[in-house]
Amino acid sequence: MILEQKTLSKIDQSIDRAFLDFMIMLIGYDILSEDDKQKAAALGLVQINKPLVEALYGIARSRSVEAQRRPIKLRDLISLAGLTTLLPITSDTQAYTIEHAKREFYDTLINSRDELKKRTRQAALKTNDEYHKLQIANAPKVKQESIIGLIGLSAGIISTVTANFTRSATVALTNLINNSAADEAETSVMILGAKKEEIKVYKRVINDGKLCGWCSSFYTNKDGSPKIYTMQELAANGTNDGRPKSEWKPVLGSTHPRCRCQLHYLNPRDSDPK
Amino acid sequence: MKIKVELGQGESLADAEELMEKALKAKAECDHGERYSDDAMNEAHTLICARFNGLLNNLQTEIEEILRDDTGTKNS
């Protein structure tokens, strides 16, 4: 056998370290499982900055009224997010949205990590098999370099793991953005003295030829203007996660995988969006 | 429904299964707009995915180093 267990263990450790580093950057140390926390501690990985998800939560809230948005770069928003304080909101709601987002990203990253380990091991078994056949066939001197070409992270493994991560991460990010907008709506509208059940929201779709039929019918009128819902209506529909397509409904969060329809709330002082 | 699959030279059943899974998944998911309505959120999406790609590319280099060291292969 050319690739022994100790080599595969070293590869697993490299994968663990890389993913833990990324997880701490994105979602923070506290949400990790006890096992992952111990691994991170053993590797000397520490939390230096606020997790990116928390900064994005604050930014998404501040960007949730379309009419008030001004062009600004994300890096500048991230700087501002560190300086500004969020509008008051019940701490339970805010904590829930952030916690939910962290868990969604964590699940996505655990799945990606496990998929990468599994595919790498499969490639290792295939490599050992090929090497064994070459030896038996008494082939000319087997160059180990060519064996290494069979494994490592092949382009196929990278593209598959990336595609799966992107799909799930888009769901998590869309949910974070839309739930943040909903949190902001609750706070702002209540400050204005309106009733919670009167909060009006809509979703902005991007009609670039790839818009799917579900989102088009859920969120746009025939003239292309956004459909207005009350936040209560969309919240009552729950999540489409786990539902067959025939049972999909308009929801606050991500309508389906790869959905980027963005929730906005309607400030009572603004006219209906076009 | 039955599907008949003919494997090409060197192809395994696992390869065929992976290809079919990919094809079925692609069919089952919506095509959708590639952007949020807010450019800042598009940047956030790009940032997260770019960092993940960077993670995988760095891992590729690291894993190749491990393989070279453990199999005694020298760089040509």
mmCIF file of C-alpha atoms in Angstrom:
data_model
loop_
_atom_site.group_PDB
_atom_site.id
_atom_site.type_symbol
_atom_site.label_atom_id
_atom_site.label_comp_id
_atom_site.label_asym_id
_atom_site.label_seq_id
_atom_site.Cartn_x
_atom_site.Cartn_y
_atom_site.Cartn_z
ATOM 1 C CA MET A 1 0.000 0.000 0.000
ATOM 2 C CA ILE A 2 1.400 3.380 -0.882
ATOM 3 C CA LEU A 3 -0.863 5.522 1.279
ATOM 4 C CA GLU A 4 -0.896 4.397 4.870
ATOM 5 C CA GLN A 5 -3.285 5.191 7.684
ATOM 6 C CA LYS A 6 -0.840 7.616 9.311
ATOM 7 C CA THR A 7 -0.798 9.662 6.088
ATOM 8 C CA LEU A 8 -4.577 9.718 5.923
ATOM 9 C CA SER A 9 -4.711 10.807 9.578
ATOM 10 C CA LYS A 10 -2.357 13.712 8.817
ATOM 11 C CA ILE A 11 -4.617 14.738 5.928
ATOM 12 C CA ASP A 12 -7.682 14.586 8.213
ATOM 13 C CA GLN A 13 -5.891 16.808 10.738
ATOM 14 C CA SER A 14 -5.064 19.358 8.034
ATOM 15 C CA ILE A 15 -8.697 19.420 6.955
ATOM 16 C CA ASP A 16 -9.825 19.838 10.583
ATOM 17 C CA ARG A 17 -7.447 22.737 11.212
ATOM 18 C CA ALA A 18 -8.406 24.579 8.026
ATOM 19 C CA PHE A 19 -12.122 24.221 8.667
ATOM 20 C CA LEU A 20 -11.904 25.160 12.349
ATOM 21 C CA ASP A 21 -10.011 28.325 11.429
ATOM 22 C CA PHE A 22 -12.701 29.235 8.909
ATOM 23 C CA MET A 23 -15.520 28.420 11.337
ATOM 24 C CA ILE A 24 -14.086 30.647 14.051
ATOM 25 C CA MET A 25 -13.732 33.521 11.547
ATOM 26 C CA LEU A 26 -17.279 33.115 10.258
ATOM 27 C CA ILE A 27 -19.393 32.029 13.215
ATOM 28 C CA GLY A 28 -17.184 32.246 16.280
ATOM 29 C CA TYR A 29 -15.851 29.846 18.860
ATOM 30 C CA ASP A 30 -18.862 29.595 21.190
ATOM 31 C CA ILE A 31 -21.175 27.789 18.734
ATOM 32 C CA LEU A 32 -18.705 24.953 18.100
ATOM 33 C CA SER A 33 -19.359 21.475 19.506
ATOM 34 C CA GLU A 34 -17.313 20.431 22.545
ATOM 35 C CA ASP A 35 -15.268 18.146 20.311
ATOM 36 C CA ASP A 36 -14.463 20.960 17.892
ATOM 37 C CA LYS A 37 -13.690 23.343 20.770
ATOM 38 C CA GLN A 38 -11.165 20.869 22.143
ATOM 39 C CA LYS A 39 -9.578 20.417 18.720
ATOM 40 C CA ALA A 40 -9.409 24.200 18.248
ATOM 41 C CA ALA A 41 -7.832 24.667 21.678
ATOM 42 C CA ALA A 42 -5.269 21.933 20.953
ATOM 43 C CA LEU A 43 -4.400 23.671 17.676
ATOM 44 C CA GLY A 44 -4.058 27.029 19.402
ATOM 45 C CA LEU A 45 -6.861 28.595 17.369
ATOM 46 C CA VAL A 46 -8.335 31.643 19.051
ATOM 47 C CA GLN A 47 -11.060 34.172 18.324
ATOM 48 C CA ILE A 48 -9.514 37.501 17.363
ATOM 49 C CA ASN A 49 -12.301 39.487 15.719
ATOM 50 C CA LYS A 50 -16.060 39.525 16.049
ATOM 51 C CA PRO A 51 -17.441 36.634 13.938
ATOM 52 C CA LEU A 52 -18.351 37.793 10.453
ATOM 53 C CA VAL A 53 -21.955 36.579 10.866
ATOM 54 C CA GLU A 54 -22.530 39.028 13.748
ATOM 55 C CA ALA A 55 -21.217 41.950 11.707
ATOM 56 C CA LEU A 56 -23.380 40.888 8.752
ATOM 57 C CA TYR A 57 -26.440 40.738 11.021
ATOM 58 C CA GLY A 58 -25.997 44.360 12.021
ATOM 59 C CA ILE A 59 -25.285 45.416 8.449
ATOM 60 C CA ALA A 60 -28.290 43.547 7.013
ATOM 61 C CA ARG A 61 -30.554 45.213 9.557
ATOM 62 C CA SER A 62 -29.298 48.658 8.666
ATOM 63 C CA ARG A 63 -29.789 47.950 4.934
ATOM 64 C CA SER A 64 -33.308 46.582 5.175
ATOM 65 C CA VAL A 65 -35.246 49.647 4.025
ATOM 66 C CA GLU A 66 -34.643 49.829 0.306
ATOM 67 C CA ALA A 67 -35.614 53.468 -0.013
ATOM 68 C CA GLN A 68 -32.990 54.509 2.536
ATOM 69 C CA ARG A 69 -30.070 52.539 1.117
ATOM 70 C CA ARG A 70 -27.127 54.428 -0.275
ATOM 71 C CA PRO A 71 -24.293 52.850 -2.273
ATOM 72 C CA ILE A 72 -21.523 51.776 0.084
ATOM 73 C CA LYS A 73 -18.856 49.111 0.052
ATOM 74 C CA LEU A 74 -19.109 46.117 2.375
ATOM 75 C CA ARG A 75 -15.722 46.800 3.943
ATOM 76 C CA ASP A 76 -16.902 50.284 4.940
ATOM 77 C CA LEU A 77 -20.105 48.840 6.338
ATOM 78 C CA ILE A 78 -18.107 46.328 8.375
ATOM 79 C CA SER A 79 -16.122 49.236 9.871
ATOM 80 C CA LEU A 80 -19.337 51.087 10.645
ATOM 81 C CA ALA A 81 -20.887 47.954 12.139
ATOM 82 C CA GLY A 82 -18.177 48.006 14.758
ATOM 83 C CA LEU A 83 -18.919 51.609 15.645
ATOM 84 C CA THR A 84 -22.703 51.819 15.615
ATOM 85 C CA THR A 85 -25.072 50.191 18.070
ATOM 86 C CA LEU A 86 -28.152 48.334 16.999
ATOM 87 C CA LEU A 87 -31.555 49.803 17.594
ATOM 88 C CA PRO A 88 -33.122 48.378 20.733
ATOM 89 C CA ILE A 89 -34.862 45.070 20.232
ATOM 90 C CA THR A 90 -35.927 42.303 22.575
ATOM 91 C CA SER A 91 -32.661 40.495 23.153
ATOM 92 C CA ASP A 92 -34.398 37.123 22.629
ATOM 93 C CA THR A 93 -35.284 37.924 19.013
ATOM 94 C CA GLN A 94 -31.841 39.237 18.159
ATOM 95 C CA ALA A 95 -30.099 36.341 19.870
ATOM 96 C CA TYR A 96 -32.342 33.839 18.091
ATOM 97 C CA THR A 97 -31.638 35.222 14.611
ATOM 98 C CA ILE A 98 -27.876 35.279 15.149
ATOM 99 C CA GLU A 99 -27.852 31.858 16.823
ATOM 100 C CA HIS A 100 -29.928 30.376 13.993
ATOM 101 C CA ALA A 101 -27.593 31.834 11.363
ATOM 102 C CA LYS A 102 -24.513 30.497 13.134
ATOM 103 C CA ARG A 103 -26.042 27.031 13.387
ATOM 104 C CA GLU A 104 -26.990 26.998 9.694
ATOM 105 C CA PHE A 105 -23.465 27.962 8.640
ATOM 106 C CA TYR A 106 -21.969 25.481 11.129
ATOM 107 C CA ASP A 107 -24.077 22.633 9.699
ATOM 108 C CA THR A 108 -23.026 23.651 6.183
ATOM 109 C CA LEU A 109 -19.356 23.617 7.128
ATOM 110 C CA ILE A 110 -19.573 20.309 8.999
ATOM 111 C CA ASN A 111 -21.180 18.738 5.910
ATOM 112 C CA SER A 112 -18.455 20.202 3.664
ATOM 113 C CA ARG A 113 -15.711 18.985 6.005
ATOM 114 C CA ASP A 114 -17.162 15.466 6.172
ATOM 115 C CA GLU A 115 -17.679 15.380 2.400
ATOM 116 C CA LEU A 116 -14.079 16.433 1.799
ATOM 117 C CA LYS A 117 -12.717 13.786 4.156
ATOM 118 C CA LYS A 118 -14.903 11.110 2.575
ATOM 119 C CA ARG A 119 -13.929 11.980 -1.002
ATOM 120 C CA THR A 120 -10.245 12.193 -0.105
ATOM 121 C CA ARG A 121 -10.365 8.752 1.505
ATOM 122 C CA GLN A 122 -12.152 7.334 -1.545
ATOM 123 C CA ALA A 123 -9.438 8.778 -3.767
ATOM 124 C CA ALA A 124 -6.792 7.277 -1.456
ATOM 125 C CA LEU A 125 -8.350 3.814 -1.720
ATOM 126 C CA LYS A 126 -8.491 4.160 -5.497
ATOM 127 C CA THR A 127 -4.847 5.252 -5.518
ATOM 128 C CA ASN A 128 -3.764 2.242 -3.465
ATOM 129 C CA ASP A 129 -5.716 0.016 -5.824
ATOM 130 C CA GLU A 130 -4.081 1.496 -8.930
ATOM 131 C CA TYR A 131 -0.616 1.243 -7.409
ATOM 132 C CA HIS A 132 -1.228 -2.395 -6.497
ATOM 133 C CA LYS A 133 -2.323 -3.203 -10.086
ATOM 134 C CA LEU A 134 0.708 -1.425 -11.529
ATOM 135 C CA GLN A 135 3.032 -3.392 -9.291
ATOM 136 C CA ILE A 136 1.401 -6.694 -10.183
ATOM 137 C CA ALA A 137 1.630 -5.906 -13.912
ATOM 138 C CA ASN A 138 5.383 -5.337 -13.497
ATOM 139 C CA ALA A 139 5.024 -2.005 -15.208
ATOM 140 C CA PRO A 140 8.172 0.046 -15.827
ATOM 141 C CA LYS A 141 9.414 1.897 -12.759
ATOM 142 C CA VAL A 142 6.318 3.319 -11.132
ATOM 143 C CA LYS A 143 6.847 6.969 -10.585
ATOM 144 C CA GLN A 144 5.340 7.967 -7.275
ATOM 145 C CA GLU A 145 4.791 11.419 -8.704
ATOM 146 C CA SER A 146 2.193 9.948 -11.057
ATOM 147 C CA ILE A 147 0.522 8.242 -8.129
ATOM 148 C CA ILE A 148 0.222 11.555 -6.338
ATOM 149 C CA GLY A 149 -1.498 12.930 -9.416
ATOM 150 C CA LEU A 150 -4.359 10.531 -8.697
ATOM 151 C CA ILE A 151 -5.081 12.000 -5.312
ATOM 152 C CA GLY A 152 -4.509 15.291 -3.583
ATOM 153 C CA LEU A 153 -7.501 17.523 -3.957
ATOM 154 C CA SER A 154 -8.398 16.931 -7.579
ATOM 155 C CA ALA A 155 -10.304 19.598 -9.489
ATOM 156 C CA GLY A 156 -13.348 17.320 -9.360
ATOM 157 C CA ILE A 157 -13.291 17.068 -5.560
ATOM 158 C CA ILE A 158 -12.778 20.830 -5.150
ATOM 159 C CA SER A 159 -15.587 21.785 -7.528
ATOM 160 C CA THR A 160 -18.057 19.345 -5.955
ATOM 161 C CA VAL A 161 -17.348 20.428 -2.391
ATOM 162 C CA THR A 162 -17.418 24.103 -3.434
ATOM 163 C CA ALA A 163 -20.731 23.761 -5.291
ATOM 164 C CA ASN A 164 -22.365 22.025 -2.337
ATOM 165 C CA PHE A 165 -21.022 24.589 0.108
ATOM 166 C CA THR A 166 -22.163 27.511 -2.063
ATOM 167 C CA ARG A 167 -25.668 26.115 -2.333
ATOM 168 C CA SER A 168 -26.082 25.649 1.424
ATOM 169 C CA ALA A 169 -24.254 28.839 2.366
ATOM 170 C CA THR A 170 -26.569 30.838 0.091
ATOM 171 C CA VAL A 171 -29.563 29.482 2.001
ATOM 172 C CA ALA A 172 -27.948 30.396 5.319
ATOM 173 C CA LEU A 173 -26.969 33.881 4.140
ATOM 174 C CA THR A 174 -30.384 34.615 2.597
ATOM 175 C CA ASN A 175 -32.055 33.510 5.826
ATOM 176 C CA LEU A 176 -29.714 35.743 7.838
ATOM 177 C CA ILE A 177 -30.364 38.765 5.602
ATOM 178 C CA ASN A 178 -34.128 38.315 5.580
ATOM 179 C CA ASN A 179 -34.500 37.488 9.274
ATOM 180 C CA SER A 180 -32.338 40.542 10.073
ATOM 181 C CA ALA A 181 -34.698 42.685 7.988
ATOM 182 C CA ALA A 182 -37.657 41.219 9.865
ATOM 183 C CA ASP A 183 -35.995 41.993 13.221
ATOM 184 C CA GLU A 184 -35.326 45.564 12.099
ATOM 185 C CA ALA A 185 -38.910 45.927 10.896
ATOM 186 C CA GLU A 186 -40.246 44.829 14.259
ATOM 187 C CA THR A 187 -38.086 47.273 16.136
ATOM 188 C CA SER A 188 -38.519 50.290 13.871
ATOM 189 C CA VAL A 189 -42.228 49.963 13.317
ATOM 190 C CA MET A 190 -42.886 49.438 17.005
ATOM 191 C CA ILE A 191 -40.885 52.571 17.758
ATOM 192 C CA LEU A 192 -43.182 54.425 15.381
ATOM 193 C CA GLY A 193 -46.131 53.198 17.418
ATOM 194 C CA ALA A 194 -47.571 50.869 14.768
ATOM 195 C CA LYS A 195 -48.907 47.435 15.646
ATOM 196 C CA LYS A 196 -46.734 44.402 15.030
ATOM 197 C CA GLU A 197 -49.437 42.682 12.940
ATOM 198 C CA GLU A 198 -49.548 45.689 10.604
ATOM 199 C CA ILE A 199 -45.890 45.489 9.571
ATOM 200 C CA LYS A 200 -45.765 45.317 5.762
ATOM 201 C CA VAL A 201 -42.962 43.590 3.902
ATOM 202 C CA TYR A 202 -42.053 42.644 0.369
ATOM 203 C CA LYS A 203 -39.273 40.778 -1.394
ATOM 204 C CA ARG A 204 -37.121 42.250 -4.093
ATOM 205 C CA VAL A 205 -36.423 39.684 -6.819
ATOM 206 C CA ILE A 206 -33.811 40.043 -9.546
ATOM 207 C CA ASN A 207 -35.493 39.495 -12.878
ATOM 208 C CA ASP A 208 -32.430 38.640 -14.949
ATOM 209 C CA GLY A 209 -33.853 35.764 -16.970
ATOM 210 C CA LYS A 210 -33.015 33.223 -14.294
ATOM 211 C CA LEU A 211 -35.842 34.119 -11.939
ATOM 212 C CA CYS A 212 -37.755 30.969 -11.034
ATOM 213 C CA GLY A 213 -41.513 30.596 -11.400
ATOM 214 C CA TRP A 214 -42.084 30.176 -7.682
ATOM 215 C CA CYS A 215 -40.449 33.418 -6.624
ATOM 216 C CA SER A 216 -41.948 35.281 -9.552
ATOM 217 C CA SER A 217 -45.479 34.255 -8.591
ATOM 218 C CA PHE A 218 -44.913 34.550 -4.838
ATOM 219 C CA TYR A 219 -43.312 37.965 -4.771
ATOM 220 C CA THR A 220 -44.203 39.938 -7.896
ATOM 221 C CA ASN A 221 -47.394 41.319 -9.349
ATOM 222 C CA LYS A 222 -48.180 41.065 -13.045
ATOM 223 C CA ASP A 223 -46.758 44.530 -13.653
ATOM 224 C CA GLY A 224 -43.480 43.486 -12.017
ATOM 225 C CA SER A 225 -44.010 45.480 -8.828
ATOM 226 C CA PRO A 226 -43.397 43.618 -5.548
ATOM 227 C CA LYS A 227 -46.341 41.979 -3.792
ATOM 228 C CA ILE A 228 -46.937 43.425 -0.353
ATOM 229 C CA TYR A 229 -47.521 41.026 2.528
ATOM 230 C CA THR A 230 -47.838 41.546 6.230
ATOM 231 C CA MET A 231 -44.880 40.134 8.083
ATOM 232 C CA GLN A 232 -47.295 37.964 10.028
ATOM 233 C CA GLU A 233 -48.525 36.279 6.811
ATOM 234 C CA LEU A 234 -45.026 35.256 5.754
ATOM 235 C CA ALA A 235 -43.962 34.256 9.278
ATOM 236 C CA ALA A 236 -47.055 32.037 9.560
ATOM 237 C CA ASN A 237 -45.901 30.087 6.476
ATOM 238 C CA GLY A 238 -42.823 28.930 8.389
ATOM 239 C CA THR A 239 -40.011 27.509 6.288
ATOM 240 C CA ASN A 240 -39.998 25.595 2.989
ATOM 241 C CA ASP A 241 -37.074 23.506 4.209
ATOM 242 C CA GLY A 242 -38.118 19.846 3.922
ATOM 243 C CA ARG A 243 -41.311 20.585 1.971
ATOM 244 C CA PRO A 244 -41.914 19.163 -1.513
ATOM 245 C CA LYS A 245 -42.045 21.845 -4.205
ATOM 246 C CA SER A 246 -45.817 21.456 -4.527
ATOM 247 C CA GLU A 247 -46.116 22.731 -0.950
ATOM 248 C CA TRP A 248 -43.753 25.686 -1.169
ATOM 249 C CA LYS A 249 -45.154 28.964 0.113
ATOM 250 C CA PRO A 250 -43.970 32.567 0.265
ATOM 251 C CA VAL A 251 -41.811 32.759 3.393
ATOM 252 C CA LEU A 252 -39.671 35.236 5.296
ATOM 253 C CA GLY A 253 -36.412 33.377 4.794
ATOM 254 C CA SER A 254 -34.973 31.570 1.795
ATOM 255 C CA THR A 255 -37.731 30.214 -0.466
ATOM 256 C CA HIS A 256 -35.557 27.421 -1.866
ATOM 257 C CA PRO A 257 -31.863 26.563 -2.295
ATOM 258 C CA ARG A 258 -29.951 29.328 -4.129
ATOM 259 C CA CYS A 259 -32.775 31.802 -3.538
ATOM 260 C CA ARG A 260 -31.541 35.375 -3.155
ATOM 261 C CA CYS A 261 -34.855 37.154 -2.936
ATOM 262 C CA GLN A 262 -34.235 39.853 -0.375
ATOM 263 C CA LEU A 263 -36.811 40.888 2.223
ATOM 264 C CA HIS A 264 -37.494 44.557 2.855
ATOM 265 C CA TYR A 265 -39.996 46.176 5.114
ATOM 266 C CA LEU A 266 -42.185 49.049 4.180
ATOM 267 C CA ASN A 267 -41.671 52.083 6.336
ATOM 268 C CA PRO A 268 -45.233 53.362 6.983
ATOM 269 C CA ARG A 269 -44.120 56.791 5.798
ATOM 270 C CA ASP A 270 -42.920 55.476 2.403
ATOM 271 C CA SER A 271 -45.107 54.806 -0.627
ATOM 272 C CA ASP A 272 -45.391 51.313 -2.112
ATOM 273 C CA PRO A 273 -42.248 50.154 -3.923
ATOM 274 C CA LYS A 274 -42.132 49.915 -7.725
ATOM 275 C CA MET B 1 -38.333 3.863 -14.153
ATOM 276 C CA LYS B 2 -35.232 1.874 -15.124
ATOM 277 C CA ILE B 3 -32.076 3.493 -16.386
ATOM 278 C CA LYS B 4 -29.470 1.524 -18.328
ATOM 279 C CA VAL B 5 -25.915 2.758 -17.912
ATOM 280 C CA GLU B 6 -22.917 1.736 -19.971
ATOM 281 C CA LEU B 7 -19.603 2.392 -18.281
ATOM 282 C CA GLY B 8 -16.710 3.723 -20.314
ATOM 283 C CA GLN B 9 -13.183 2.366 -19.971
ATOM 284 C CA GLY B 10 -11.835 2.962 -16.497
ATOM 285 C CA GLU B 11 -15.162 4.235 -15.209
ATOM 286 C CA SER B 12 -16.651 2.759 -12.080
ATOM 287 C CA LEU B 13 -20.185 2.353 -10.808
ATOM 288 C CA ALA B 14 -19.428 5.016 -8.190
ATOM 289 C CA ASP B 15 -18.557 7.468 -11.009
ATOM 290 C CA ALA B 16 -21.869 6.732 -12.727
ATOM 291 C CA GLU B 17 -23.813 7.155 -9.496
ATOM 292 C CA GLU B 18 -22.126 10.482 -8.814
ATOM 293 C CA LEU B 19 -22.935 11.742 -12.298
ATOM 294 C CA MET B 20 -26.585 10.749 -12.013
ATOM 295 C CA GLU B 21 -26.890 12.325 -8.577
ATOM 296 C CA LYS B 22 -25.483 15.577 -9.953
ATOM 297 C CA ALA B 23 -27.797 15.526 -12.975
ATOM 298 C CA LEU B 24 -30.861 14.862 -10.843
ATOM 299 C CA LYS B 25 -29.928 17.589 -8.355
ATOM 300 C CA ALA B 26 -29.424 20.126 -11.130
ATOM 301 C CA LYS B 27 -32.863 19.309 -12.490
ATOM 302 C CA ALA B 28 -34.520 19.561 -9.101
ATOM 303 C CA GLU B 29 -33.226 23.001 -8.177
ATOM 304 C CA CYS B 30 -34.396 26.293 -9.481
ATOM 305 C CA ASP B 31 -32.333 28.441 -11.688
ATOM 306 C CA HIS B 32 -32.331 31.770 -10.004
ATOM 307 C CA GLY B 33 -30.931 35.228 -10.220
ATOM 308 C CA GLU B 34 -27.348 35.299 -9.167
ATOM 309 C CA ARG B 35 -27.598 38.478 -7.162
ATOM 310 C CA TYR B 36 -29.202 40.058 -4.143
ATOM 311 C CA SER B 37 -30.815 43.439 -4.664
ATOM 312 C CA ASP B 38 -28.217 45.014 -2.343
ATOM 313 C CA ASP B 39 -24.658 45.099 -3.683
ATOM 314 C CA ALA B 40 -23.291 45.014 -0.142
ATOM 315 C CA MET B 41 -24.940 41.629 0.374
ATOM 316 C CA ASN B 42 -23.571 40.436 -2.969
ATOM 317 C CA GLU B 43 -20.123 41.376 -1.689
ATOM 318 C CA ALA B 44 -20.789 39.434 1.513
ATOM 319 C CA HIS B 45 -21.732 36.354 -0.518
ATOM 320 C CA THR B 46 -18.622 36.717 -2.691
ATOM 321 C CA LEU B 47 -16.440 37.217 0.384
ATOM 322 C CA ILE B 48 -17.644 34.068 2.130
ATOM 323 C CA CYS B 49 -17.377 31.892 -1.009
ATOM 324 C CA ALA B 50 -13.981 33.322 -1.974
ATOM 325 C CA ARG B 51 -12.591 32.583 1.496
ATOM 326 C CA PHE B 52 -13.953 29.049 1.300
ATOM 327 C CA ASN B 53 -12.270 28.587 -2.097
ATOM 328 C CA GLY B 54 -9.053 29.892 -0.567
ATOM 329 C CA LEU B 55 -9.399 27.325 2.230
ATOM 330 C CA LEU B 56 -9.672 24.495 -0.317
ATOM 331 C CA ASN B 57 -6.785 25.749 -2.467
ATOM 332 C CA ASN B 58 -4.488 26.031 0.561
ATOM 333 C CA LEU B 59 -5.557 22.555 1.656
ATOM 334 C CA GLN B 60 -4.665 21.216 -1.774
ATOM 335 C CA THR B 61 -1.099 22.478 -1.384
ATOM 336 C CA GLU B 62 -0.848 21.190 2.171
ATOM 337 C CA ILE B 63 -2.150 17.724 1.270
ATOM 338 C CA GLU B 64 0.246 17.416 -1.652
ATOM 339 C CA GLU B 65 3.120 18.286 0.727
ATOM 340 C CA ILE B 66 2.007 15.556 3.135
ATOM 341 C CA LEU B 67 1.832 13.050 0.275
ATOM 342 C CA ARG B 68 5.272 13.989 -1.053
ATOM 343 C CA ASP B 69 6.833 13.751 2.399
ATOM 344 C CA ASP B 70 5.195 10.444 3.284
ATOM 345 C CA THR B 71 5.766 8.724 -0.051
ATOM 346 C CA GLY B 72 9.314 10.035 -0.387
ATOM 347 C CA THR B 73 8.632 11.803 -3.658
ATOM 348 C CA LYS B 74 10.974 14.647 -4.538
ATOM 349 C CA ASN B 75 9.841 17.672 -6.477
ATOM 350 C CA SER B 76 10.964 17.357 -10.068
#
